[in-house]
Amino acid sequence: DDITFYHVPVLISSFIYNKKEKSEEEEYIFMKIGFLLESRKSVNTLKKEILTEKTERLKQAIEVISIDPNINLTSEVFYVFSKDPFNNYYAFSYLLKKEQYKEKAIELMENSYDFNSHYEGPEPILFSNDSYHTNLTFIIQILGTYPFTCNNIVVAGLMSKVMQSRRAALNTIKKWQKISKRKIDEFPESIVEA
């Protein structure tokens, strides 16, 4: 009933899952961890932690539910995400993988912030510890596997004064190039201009 300990079964489960060959004992342990995480008590604990809206607890809960498709708390995650998408970006990555929530999550994220109010010329600032640039960088990294999604956010990264956000945007654009097999001049106009 304490989510701070959930990282242990998650770590063990991930280790076993990623092994090419599993022993009978490992298969048994993996199955028991699944039963443990899917138990009513665990699901209620995860649900409670998601709905408390405490950042660290929400992140931990999403980590657990991301590894077990039998735990369905997506509507709870979406509810918390929808209250403050920009600051709950870690839920965005989870929701993008859920078809029924993907489009709405994208729309909420795109409209969550006035990104162009932060456009600035580049400065020799590698990293920033303010929440805007930190969140922006992580959101842009999440978008790397979703070509041409939230173009305005990638543009905001390109137009950031912080090099970390600019680098994240450029890396995302490179990933989009590989995935889409398009040249930069074939990208959406807003990205090409930025």
JSON list of C-alpha atoms in Angstrom, two decimals:
[
{"chain": "A", "resi": 1, "resn": "ASP", "atom": "CA", "xyz": [0.00, 0.00, 0.00]},
{"chain": "A", "resi": 2, "resn": "ASP", "atom": "CA", "xyz": [3.03, 2.32, -0.38]},
{"chain": "A", "resi": 3, "resn": "ILE", "atom": "CA", "xyz": [4.00, 3.22, -3.91]},
{"chain": "A", "resi": 4, "resn": "THR", "atom": "CA", "xyz": [7.57, 4.10, -2.91]},
{"chain": "A", "resi": 5, "resn": "PHE", "atom": "CA", "xyz": [8.31, 0.35, -2.82]},
{"chain": "A", "resi": 6, "resn": "TYR", "atom": "CA", "xyz": [6.78, -0.44, -6.21]},
{"chain": "A", "resi": 7, "resn": "HIS", "atom": "CA", "xyz": [10.05, 0.24, -8.01]},
{"chain": "A", "resi": 8, "resn": "VAL", "atom": "CA", "xyz": [11.39, -3.08, -6.69]},
{"chain": "A", "resi": 9, "resn": "PRO", "atom": "CA", "xyz": [8.86, -5.40, -8.40]},
{"chain": "A", "resi": 10, "resn": "VAL", "atom": "CA", "xyz": [8.91, -3.14, -11.49]},
{"chain": "A", "resi": 11, "resn": "LEU", "atom": "CA", "xyz": [12.70, -3.44, -11.72]},
{"chain": "A", "resi": 12, "resn": "ILE", "atom": "CA", "xyz": [12.63, -7.23, -11.26]},
{"chain": "A", "resi": 13, "resn": "SER", "atom": "CA", "xyz": [9.78, -7.60, -13.75]},
{"chain": "A", "resi": 14, "resn": "SER", "atom": "CA", "xyz": [11.55, -5.45, -16.36]},
{"chain": "A", "resi": 15, "resn": "PHE", "atom": "CA", "xyz": [14.78, -7.40, -15.90]},
{"chain": "A", "resi": 16, "resn": "ILE", "atom": "CA", "xyz": [13.04, -10.74, -16.43]},
{"chain": "A", "resi": 17, "resn": "TYR", "atom": "CA", "xyz": [10.93, -9.45, -19.34]},
{"chain": "A", "resi": 18, "resn": "ASN", "atom": "CA", "xyz": [14.00, -8.21, -21.22]},
{"chain": "A", "resi": 19, "resn": "LYS", "atom": "CA", "xyz": [15.94, -11.48, -20.88]},
{"chain": "A", "resi": 20, "resn": "LYS", "atom": "CA", "xyz": [16.13, -13.53, -24.06]},
{"chain": "A", "resi": 21, "resn": "GLU", "atom": "CA", "xyz": [15.93, -16.83, -22.22]},
{"chain": "A", "resi": 22, "resn": "LYS", "atom": "CA", "xyz": [14.00, -17.18, -18.98]},
{"chain": "A", "resi": 23, "resn": "SER", "atom": "CA", "xyz": [14.20, -20.02, -16.52]},
{"chain": "A", "resi": 24, "resn": "GLU", "atom": "CA", "xyz": [11.08, -21.67, -15.16]},
{"chain": "A", "resi": 25, "resn": "GLU", "atom": "CA", "xyz": [11.67, -19.91, -11.84]},
{"chain": "A", "resi": 26, "resn": "GLU", "atom": "CA", "xyz": [11.95, -16.53, -13.58]},
{"chain": "A", "resi": 27, "resn": "GLU", "atom": "CA", "xyz": [8.71, -17.14, -15.48]},
{"chain": "A", "resi": 28, "resn": "TYR", "atom": "CA", "xyz": [7.04, -17.98, -12.15]},
{"chain": "A", "resi": 29, "resn": "ILE", "atom": "CA", "xyz": [8.41, -14.82, -10.47]},
{"chain": "A", "resi": 30, "resn": "PHE", "atom": "CA", "xyz": [7.29, -12.71, -13.44]},
{"chain": "A", "resi": 31, "resn": "MET", "atom": "CA", "xyz": [3.78, -14.18, -13.23]},
{"chain": "A", "resi": 32, "resn": "LYS", "atom": "CA", "xyz": [3.60, -13.60, -9.44]},
{"chain": "A", "resi": 33, "resn": "ILE", "atom": "CA", "xyz": [4.69, -9.96, -9.86]},
{"chain": "A", "resi": 34, "resn": "GLY", "atom": "CA", "xyz": [1.93, -9.53, -12.44]},
{"chain": "A", "resi": 35, "resn": "PHE", "atom": "CA", "xyz": [-0.63, -10.93, -9.98]},
{"chain": "A", "resi": 36, "resn": "LEU", "atom": "CA", "xyz": [0.75, -8.65, -7.25]},
{"chain": "A", "resi": 37, "resn": "LEU", "atom": "CA", "xyz": [0.59, -5.49, -9.37]},
{"chain": "A", "resi": 38, "resn": "GLU", "atom": "CA", "xyz": [-2.86, -6.37, -10.72]},
{"chain": "A", "resi": 39, "resn": "SER", "atom": "CA", "xyz": [-4.32, -7.10, -7.29]},
{"chain": "A", "resi": 40, "resn": "ARG", "atom": "CA", "xyz": [-7.19, -4.96, -6.08]},
{"chain": "A", "resi": 41, "resn": "LYS", "atom": "CA", "xyz": [-5.02, -3.51, -3.30]},
{"chain": "A", "resi": 42, "resn": "SER", "atom": "CA", "xyz": [-2.27, -2.49, -5.74]},
{"chain": "A", "resi": 43, "resn": "VAL", "atom": "CA", "xyz": [-4.68, -1.02, -8.27]},
{"chain": "A", "resi": 44, "resn": "ASN", "atom": "CA", "xyz": [-6.41, 0.98, -5.52]},
{"chain": "A", "resi": 45, "resn": "THR", "atom": "CA", "xyz": [-3.04, 2.25, -4.29]},
{"chain": "A", "resi": 46, "resn": "LEU", "atom": "CA", "xyz": [-2.04, 3.27, -7.82]},
{"chain": "A", "resi": 47, "resn": "LYS", "atom": "CA", "xyz": [-5.38, 4.98, -8.40]},
{"chain": "A", "resi": 48, "resn": "LYS", "atom": "CA", "xyz": [-5.09, 6.88, -5.11]},
{"chain": "A", "resi": 49, "resn": "GLU", "atom": "CA", "xyz": [-1.57, 8.03, -5.96]},
{"chain": "A", "resi": 50, "resn": "ILE", "atom": "CA", "xyz": [-2.60, 9.20, -9.43]},
{"chain": "A", "resi": 51, "resn": "LEU", "atom": "CA", "xyz": [-5.52, 11.20, -8.07]},
{"chain": "A", "resi": 52, "resn": "THR", "atom": "CA", "xyz": [-3.45, 12.89, -5.35]},
{"chain": "A", "resi": 53, "resn": "GLU", "atom": "CA", "xyz": [-1.83, 14.80, -8.22]},
{"chain": "A", "resi": 54, "resn": "LYS", "atom": "CA", "xyz": [1.55, 14.88, -6.49]},
{"chain": "A", "resi": 55, "resn": "THR", "atom": "CA", "xyz": [4.17, 14.95, -9.21]},
{"chain": "A", "resi": 56, "resn": "GLU", "atom": "CA", "xyz": [6.52, 12.28, -7.93]},
{"chain": "A", "resi": 57, "resn": "ARG", "atom": "CA", "xyz": [3.72, 9.90, -6.95]},
{"chain": "A", "resi": 58, "resn": "LEU", "atom": "CA", "xyz": [2.03, 10.33, -10.33]},
{"chain": "A", "resi": 59, "resn": "LYS", "atom": "CA", "xyz": [5.32, 9.58, -12.12]},
{"chain": "A", "resi": 60, "resn": "GLN", "atom": "CA", "xyz": [5.80, 6.43, -10.05]},
{"chain": "A", "resi": 61, "resn": "ALA", "atom": "CA", "xyz": [2.23, 5.25, -10.70]},
{"chain": "A", "resi": 62, "resn": "ILE", "atom": "CA", "xyz": [2.61, 5.82, -14.45]},
{"chain": "A", "resi": 63, "resn": "GLU", "atom": "CA", "xyz": [5.86, 3.85, -14.43]},
{"chain": "A", "resi": 64, "resn": "VAL", "atom": "CA", "xyz": [4.02, 0.88, -12.90]},
{"chain": "A", "resi": 65, "resn": "ILE", "atom": "CA", "xyz": [0.94, 0.99, -15.11]},
{"chain": "A", "resi": 66, "resn": "SER", "atom": "CA", "xyz": [3.13, 1.42, -18.20]},
{"chain": "A", "resi": 67, "resn": "ILE", "atom": "CA", "xyz": [4.69, -2.01, -17.73]},
{"chain": "A", "resi": 68, "resn": "ASP", "atom": "CA", "xyz": [1.43, -3.89, -17.12]},
{"chain": "A", "resi": 69, "resn": "PRO", "atom": "CA", "xyz": [-1.25, -3.54, -19.81]},
{"chain": "A", "resi": 70, "resn": "ASN", "atom": "CA", "xyz": [-3.75, -5.32, -17.56]},
{"chain": "A", "resi": 71, "resn": "ILE", "atom": "CA", "xyz": [-3.87, -2.33, -15.19]},
{"chain": "A", "resi": 72, "resn": "ASN", "atom": "CA", "xyz": [-6.26, 0.14, -16.75]},
{"chain": "A", "resi": 73, "resn": "LEU", "atom": "CA", "xyz": [-6.10, 3.51, -15.02]},
{"chain": "A", "resi": 74, "resn": "THR", "atom": "CA", "xyz": [-5.84, 5.54, -18.21]},
{"chain": "A", "resi": 75, "resn": "SER", "atom": "CA", "xyz": [-8.96, 7.61, -17.53]},
{"chain": "A", "resi": 76, "resn": "GLU", "atom": "CA", "xyz": [-7.52, 8.64, -14.14]},
{"chain": "A", "resi": 77, "resn": "VAL", "atom": "CA", "xyz": [-4.20, 9.59, -15.73]},
{"chain": "A", "resi": 78, "resn": "PHE", "atom": "CA", "xyz": [-6.01, 11.57, -18.41]},
{"chain": "A", "resi": 79, "resn": "TYR", "atom": "CA", "xyz": [-8.09, 13.38, -15.79]},
{"chain": "A", "resi": 80, "resn": "VAL", "atom": "CA", "xyz": [-4.97, 14.56, -13.94]},
{"chain": "A", "resi": 81, "resn": "PHE", "atom": "CA", "xyz": [-3.13, 15.33, -17.19]},
{"chain": "A", "resi": 82, "resn": "SER", "atom": "CA", "xyz": [-6.01, 17.46, -18.48]},
{"chain": "A", "resi": 83, "resn": "LYS", "atom": "CA", "xyz": [-5.81, 19.76, -15.44]},
{"chain": "A", "resi": 84, "resn": "ASP", "atom": "CA", "xyz": [-2.26, 20.90, -16.30]},
{"chain": "A", "resi": 85, "resn": "PRO", "atom": "CA", "xyz": [-0.83, 19.20, -19.41]},
{"chain": "A", "resi": 86, "resn": "PHE", "atom": "CA", "xyz": [2.38, 21.23, -19.63]},
{"chain": "A", "resi": 87, "resn": "ASN", "atom": "CA", "xyz": [3.43, 20.43, -16.07]},
{"chain": "A", "resi": 88, "resn": "ASN", "atom": "CA", "xyz": [2.15, 16.84, -16.23]},
{"chain": "A", "resi": 89, "resn": "TYR", "atom": "CA", "xyz": [4.17, 16.05, -19.36]},
{"chain": "A", "resi": 90, "resn": "TYR", "atom": "CA", "xyz": [5.22, 12.63, -18.03]},
{"chain": "A", "resi": 91, "resn": "ALA", "atom": "CA", "xyz": [1.55, 11.57, -18.40]},
{"chain": "A", "resi": 92, "resn": "PHE", "atom": "CA", "xyz": [1.65, 12.80, -22.02]},
{"chain": "A", "resi": 93, "resn": "SER", "atom": "CA", "xyz": [4.09, 10.07, -23.02]},
{"chain": "A", "resi": 94, "resn": "TYR", "atom": "CA", "xyz": [1.79, 7.43, -21.52]},
{"chain": "A", "resi": 95, "resn": "LEU", "atom": "CA", "xyz": [-1.35, 8.85, -23.14]},
{"chain": "A", "resi": 96, "resn": "LEU", "atom": "CA", "xyz": [0.20, 9.05, -26.61]},
{"chain": "A", "resi": 97, "resn": "LYS", "atom": "CA", "xyz": [0.33, 5.25, -26.56]},
{"chain": "A", "resi": 98, "resn": "LYS", "atom": "CA", "xyz": [-3.40, 4.98, -25.85]},
{"chain": "A", "resi": 99, "resn": "GLU", "atom": "CA", "xyz": [-5.36, 5.34, -29.10]},
{"chain": "A", "resi": 100, "resn": "GLN", "atom": "CA", "xyz": [-8.59, 6.54, -27.52]},
{"chain": "A", "resi": 101, "resn": "TYR", "atom": "CA", "xyz": [-6.78, 9.34, -25.61]},
{"chain": "A", "resi": 102, "resn": "LYS", "atom": "CA", "xyz": [-4.02, 10.25, -28.08]},
{"chain": "A", "resi": 103, "resn": "GLU", "atom": "CA", "xyz": [-5.77, 12.99, -30.12]},
{"chain": "A", "resi": 104, "resn": "LYS", "atom": "CA", "xyz": [-7.29, 14.70, -27.10]},
{"chain": "A", "resi": 105, "resn": "ALA", "atom": "CA", "xyz": [-3.96, 14.57, -25.23]},
{"chain": "A", "resi": 106, "resn": "ILE", "atom": "CA", "xyz": [-2.22, 16.18, -28.24]},
{"chain": "A", "resi": 107, "resn": "GLU", "atom": "CA", "xyz": [-4.85, 18.90, -28.43]},
{"chain": "A", "resi": 108, "resn": "LEU", "atom": "CA", "xyz": [-4.58, 19.63, -24.71]},
{"chain": "A", "resi": 109, "resn": "MET", "atom": "CA", "xyz": [-0.78, 19.76, -24.86]},
{"chain": "A", "resi": 110, "resn": "GLU", "atom": "CA", "xyz": [-0.75, 22.07, -27.89]},
{"chain": "A", "resi": 111, "resn": "ASN", "atom": "CA", "xyz": [-3.10, 24.48, -26.14]},
{"chain": "A", "resi": 112, "resn": "SER", "atom": "CA", "xyz": [-1.57, 24.18, -22.68]},
{"chain": "A", "resi": 113, "resn": "TYR", "atom": "CA", "xyz": [0.81, 27.10, -22.94]},
{"chain": "A", "resi": 114, "resn": "ASP", "atom": "CA", "xyz": [1.48, 30.28, -24.90]},
{"chain": "A", "resi": 115, "resn": "PHE", "atom": "CA", "xyz": [4.71, 28.94, -26.37]},
{"chain": "A", "resi": 116, "resn": "ASN", "atom": "CA", "xyz": [5.47, 31.84, -28.71]},
{"chain": "A", "resi": 117, "resn": "SER", "atom": "CA", "xyz": [5.50, 34.26, -25.77]},
{"chain": "A", "resi": 118, "resn": "HIS", "atom": "CA", "xyz": [8.82, 32.59, -24.85]},
{"chain": "A", "resi": 119, "resn": "TYR", "atom": "CA", "xyz": [10.48, 32.91, -28.25]},
{"chain": "A", "resi": 120, "resn": "GLU", "atom": "CA", "xyz": [13.92, 34.45, -27.81]},
{"chain": "A", "resi": 121, "resn": "GLY", "atom": "CA", "xyz": [17.21, 34.67, -29.59]},
{"chain": "A", "resi": 122, "resn": "PRO", "atom": "CA", "xyz": [19.80, 32.05, -28.65]},
{"chain": "A", "resi": 123, "resn": "GLU", "atom": "CA", "xyz": [21.98, 32.75, -25.64]},
{"chain": "A", "resi": 124, "resn": "PRO", "atom": "CA", "xyz": [24.99, 30.78, -24.40]},
{"chain": "A", "resi": 125, "resn": "ILE", "atom": "CA", "xyz": [22.83, 29.03, -21.81]},
{"chain": "A", "resi": 126, "resn": "LEU", "atom": "CA", "xyz": [23.27, 25.27, -22.01]},
{"chain": "A", "resi": 127, "resn": "PHE", "atom": "CA", "xyz": [20.72, 24.25, -19.37]},
{"chain": "A", "resi": 128, "resn": "SER", "atom": "CA", "xyz": [18.02, 25.98, -17.42]},
{"chain": "A", "resi": 129, "resn": "ASN", "atom": "CA", "xyz": [16.42, 24.96, -14.18]},
{"chain": "A", "resi": 130, "resn": "ASP", "atom": "CA", "xyz": [13.23, 26.94, -14.70]},
{"chain": "A", "resi": 131, "resn": "SER", "atom": "CA", "xyz": [10.18, 24.75, -15.21]},
{"chain": "A", "resi": 132, "resn": "TYR", "atom": "CA", "xyz": [9.28, 26.15, -18.64]},
{"chain": "A", "resi": 133, "resn": "HIS", "atom": "CA", "xyz": [12.55, 25.14, -20.34]},
{"chain": "A", "resi": 134, "resn": "THR", "atom": "CA", "xyz": [12.84, 21.87, -18.43]},
{"chain": "A", "resi": 135, "resn": "ASN", "atom": "CA", "xyz": [9.29, 20.79, -19.30]},
{"chain": "A", "resi": 136, "resn": "LEU", "atom": "CA", "xyz": [9.63, 22.00, -22.88]},
{"chain": "A", "resi": 137, "resn": "THR", "atom": "CA", "xyz": [12.77, 19.91, -23.37]},
{"chain": "A", "resi": 138, "resn": "PHE", "atom": "CA", "xyz": [11.16, 16.74, -22.02]},
{"chain": "A", "resi": 139, "resn": "ILE", "atom": "CA", "xyz": [8.00, 17.24, -24.06]},
{"chain": "A", "resi": 140, "resn": "ILE", "atom": "CA", "xyz": [10.05, 17.71, -27.24]},
{"chain": "A", "resi": 141, "resn": "GLN", "atom": "CA", "xyz": [11.97, 14.50, -26.47]},
{"chain": "A", "resi": 142, "resn": "ILE", "atom": "CA", "xyz": [8.68, 12.63, -26.05]},
{"chain": "A", "resi": 143, "resn": "LEU", "atom": "CA", "xyz": [7.57, 13.84, -29.50]},
{"chain": "A", "resi": 144, "resn": "GLY", "atom": "CA", "xyz": [10.58, 12.20, -31.18]},
{"chain": "A", "resi": 145, "resn": "THR", "atom": "CA", "xyz": [8.61, 9.08, -32.10]},
{"chain": "A", "resi": 146, "resn": "TYR", "atom": "CA", "xyz": [5.50, 10.96, -33.22]},
{"chain": "A", "resi": 147, "resn": "PRO", "atom": "CA", "xyz": [6.39, 12.77, -36.47]},
{"chain": "A", "resi": 148, "resn": "PHE", "atom": "CA", "xyz": [4.70, 16.11, -37.08]},
{"chain": "A", "resi": 149, "resn": "THR", "atom": "CA", "xyz": [2.82, 16.03, -33.79]},
{"chain": "A", "resi": 150, "resn": "CYS", "atom": "CA", "xyz": [2.71, 19.29, -31.80]},
{"chain": "A", "resi": 151, "resn": "ASN", "atom": "CA", "xyz": [4.77, 21.20, -34.35]},
{"chain": "A", "resi": 152, "resn": "ASN", "atom": "CA", "xyz": [4.26, 24.40, -32.35]},
{"chain": "A", "resi": 153, "resn": "ILE", "atom": "CA", "xyz": [6.11, 22.85, -29.41]},
{"chain": "A", "resi": 154, "resn": "VAL", "atom": "CA", "xyz": [9.06, 21.81, -31.56]},
{"chain": "A", "resi": 155, "resn": "VAL", "atom": "CA", "xyz": [9.14, 25.34, -32.98]},
{"chain": "A", "resi": 156, "resn": "ALA", "atom": "CA", "xyz": [9.15, 26.67, -29.40]},
{"chain": "A", "resi": 157, "resn": "GLY", "atom": "CA", "xyz": [12.22, 24.54, -28.76]},
{"chain": "A", "resi": 158, "resn": "LEU", "atom": "CA", "xyz": [13.94, 25.91, -31.85]},
{"chain": "A", "resi": 159, "resn": "MET", "atom": "CA", "xyz": [13.08, 29.45, -30.74]},
{"chain": "A", "resi": 160, "resn": "SER", "atom": "CA", "xyz": [14.22, 28.95, -27.14]},
{"chain": "A", "resi": 161, "resn": "LYS", "atom": "CA", "xyz": [17.09, 30.91, -25.66]},
{"chain": "A", "resi": 162, "resn": "VAL", "atom": "CA", "xyz": [18.32, 27.74, -23.98]},
{"chain": "A", "resi": 163, "resn": "MET", "atom": "CA", "xyz": [20.57, 25.40, -25.95]},
{"chain": "A", "resi": 164, "resn": "GLN", "atom": "CA", "xyz": [19.14, 22.29, -24.26]},
{"chain": "A", "resi": 165, "resn": "SER", "atom": "CA", "xyz": [15.68, 22.97, -25.71]},
{"chain": "A", "resi": 166, "resn": "ARG", "atom": "CA", "xyz": [17.13, 23.82, -29.11]},
{"chain": "A", "resi": 167, "resn": "ARG", "atom": "CA", "xyz": [19.17, 20.62, -29.14]},
{"chain": "A", "resi": 168, "resn": "ALA", "atom": "CA", "xyz": [16.10, 18.57, -28.15]},
{"chain": "A", "resi": 169, "resn": "ALA", "atom": "CA", "xyz": [14.14, 20.14, -31.03]},
{"chain": "A", "resi": 170, "resn": "LEU", "atom": "CA", "xyz": [16.92, 19.43, -33.54]},
{"chain": "A", "resi": 171, "resn": "ASN", "atom": "CA", "xyz": [17.22, 15.82, -32.35]},
{"chain": "A", "resi": 172, "resn": "THR", "atom": "CA", "xyz": [13.46, 15.39, -32.66]},
{"chain": "A", "resi": 173, "resn": "ILE", "atom": "CA", "xyz": [13.54, 16.79, -36.19]},
{"chain": "A", "resi": 174, "resn": "LYS", "atom": "CA", "xyz": [16.33, 14.33, -37.08]},
{"chain": "A", "resi": 175, "resn": "LYS", "atom": "CA", "xyz": [14.22, 11.46, -35.73]},
{"chain": "A", "resi": 176, "resn": "TRP", "atom": "CA", "xyz": [11.23, 12.69, -37.72]},
{"chain": "A", "resi": 177, "resn": "GLN", "atom": "CA", "xyz": [13.41, 12.76, -40.84]},
{"chain": "A", "resi": 178, "resn": "LYS", "atom": "CA", "xyz": [14.39, 9.12, -40.35]},
{"chain": "A", "resi": 179, "resn": "ILE", "atom": "CA", "xyz": [10.86, 7.97, -39.58]},
{"chain": "A", "resi": 180, "resn": "SER", "atom": "CA", "xyz": [9.10, 9.95, -42.33]},
{"chain": "A", "resi": 181, "resn": "LYS", "atom": "CA", "xyz": [11.88, 9.73, -44.93]},
{"chain": "A", "resi": 182, "resn": "ARG", "atom": "CA", "xyz": [11.27, 13.42, -45.72]},
{"chain": "A", "resi": 183, "resn": "LYS", "atom": "CA", "xyz": [13.75, 16.19, -46.29]},
{"chain": "A", "resi": 184, "resn": "ILE", "atom": "CA", "xyz": [13.65, 19.25, -44.05]},
{"chain": "A", "resi": 185, "resn": "ASP", "atom": "CA", "xyz": [12.16, 21.43, -46.79]},
{"chain": "A", "resi": 186, "resn": "GLU", "atom": "CA", "xyz": [9.20, 18.99, -46.91]},
{"chain": "A", "resi": 187, "resn": "PHE", "atom": "CA", "xyz": [8.44, 19.52, -43.21]},
{"chain": "A", "resi": 188, "resn": "PRO", "atom": "CA", "xyz": [5.56, 21.75, -42.04]},
{"chain": "A", "resi": 189, "resn": "GLU", "atom": "CA", "xyz": [6.21, 25.39, -42.90]},
{"chain": "A", "resi": 190, "resn": "SER", "atom": "CA", "xyz": [6.40, 26.55, -39.26]},
{"chain": "A", "resi": 191, "resn": "ILE", "atom": "CA", "xyz": [9.31, 24.18, -38.58]},
{"chain": "A", "resi": 192, "resn": "VAL", "atom": "CA", "xyz": [11.13, 25.05, -41.80]},
{"chain": "A", "resi": 193, "resn": "GLU", "atom": "CA", "xyz": [10.86, 28.78, -40.99]},
{"chain": "A", "resi": 194, "resn": "ALA", "atom": "CA", "xyz": [12.05, 28.32, -37.43]}
]
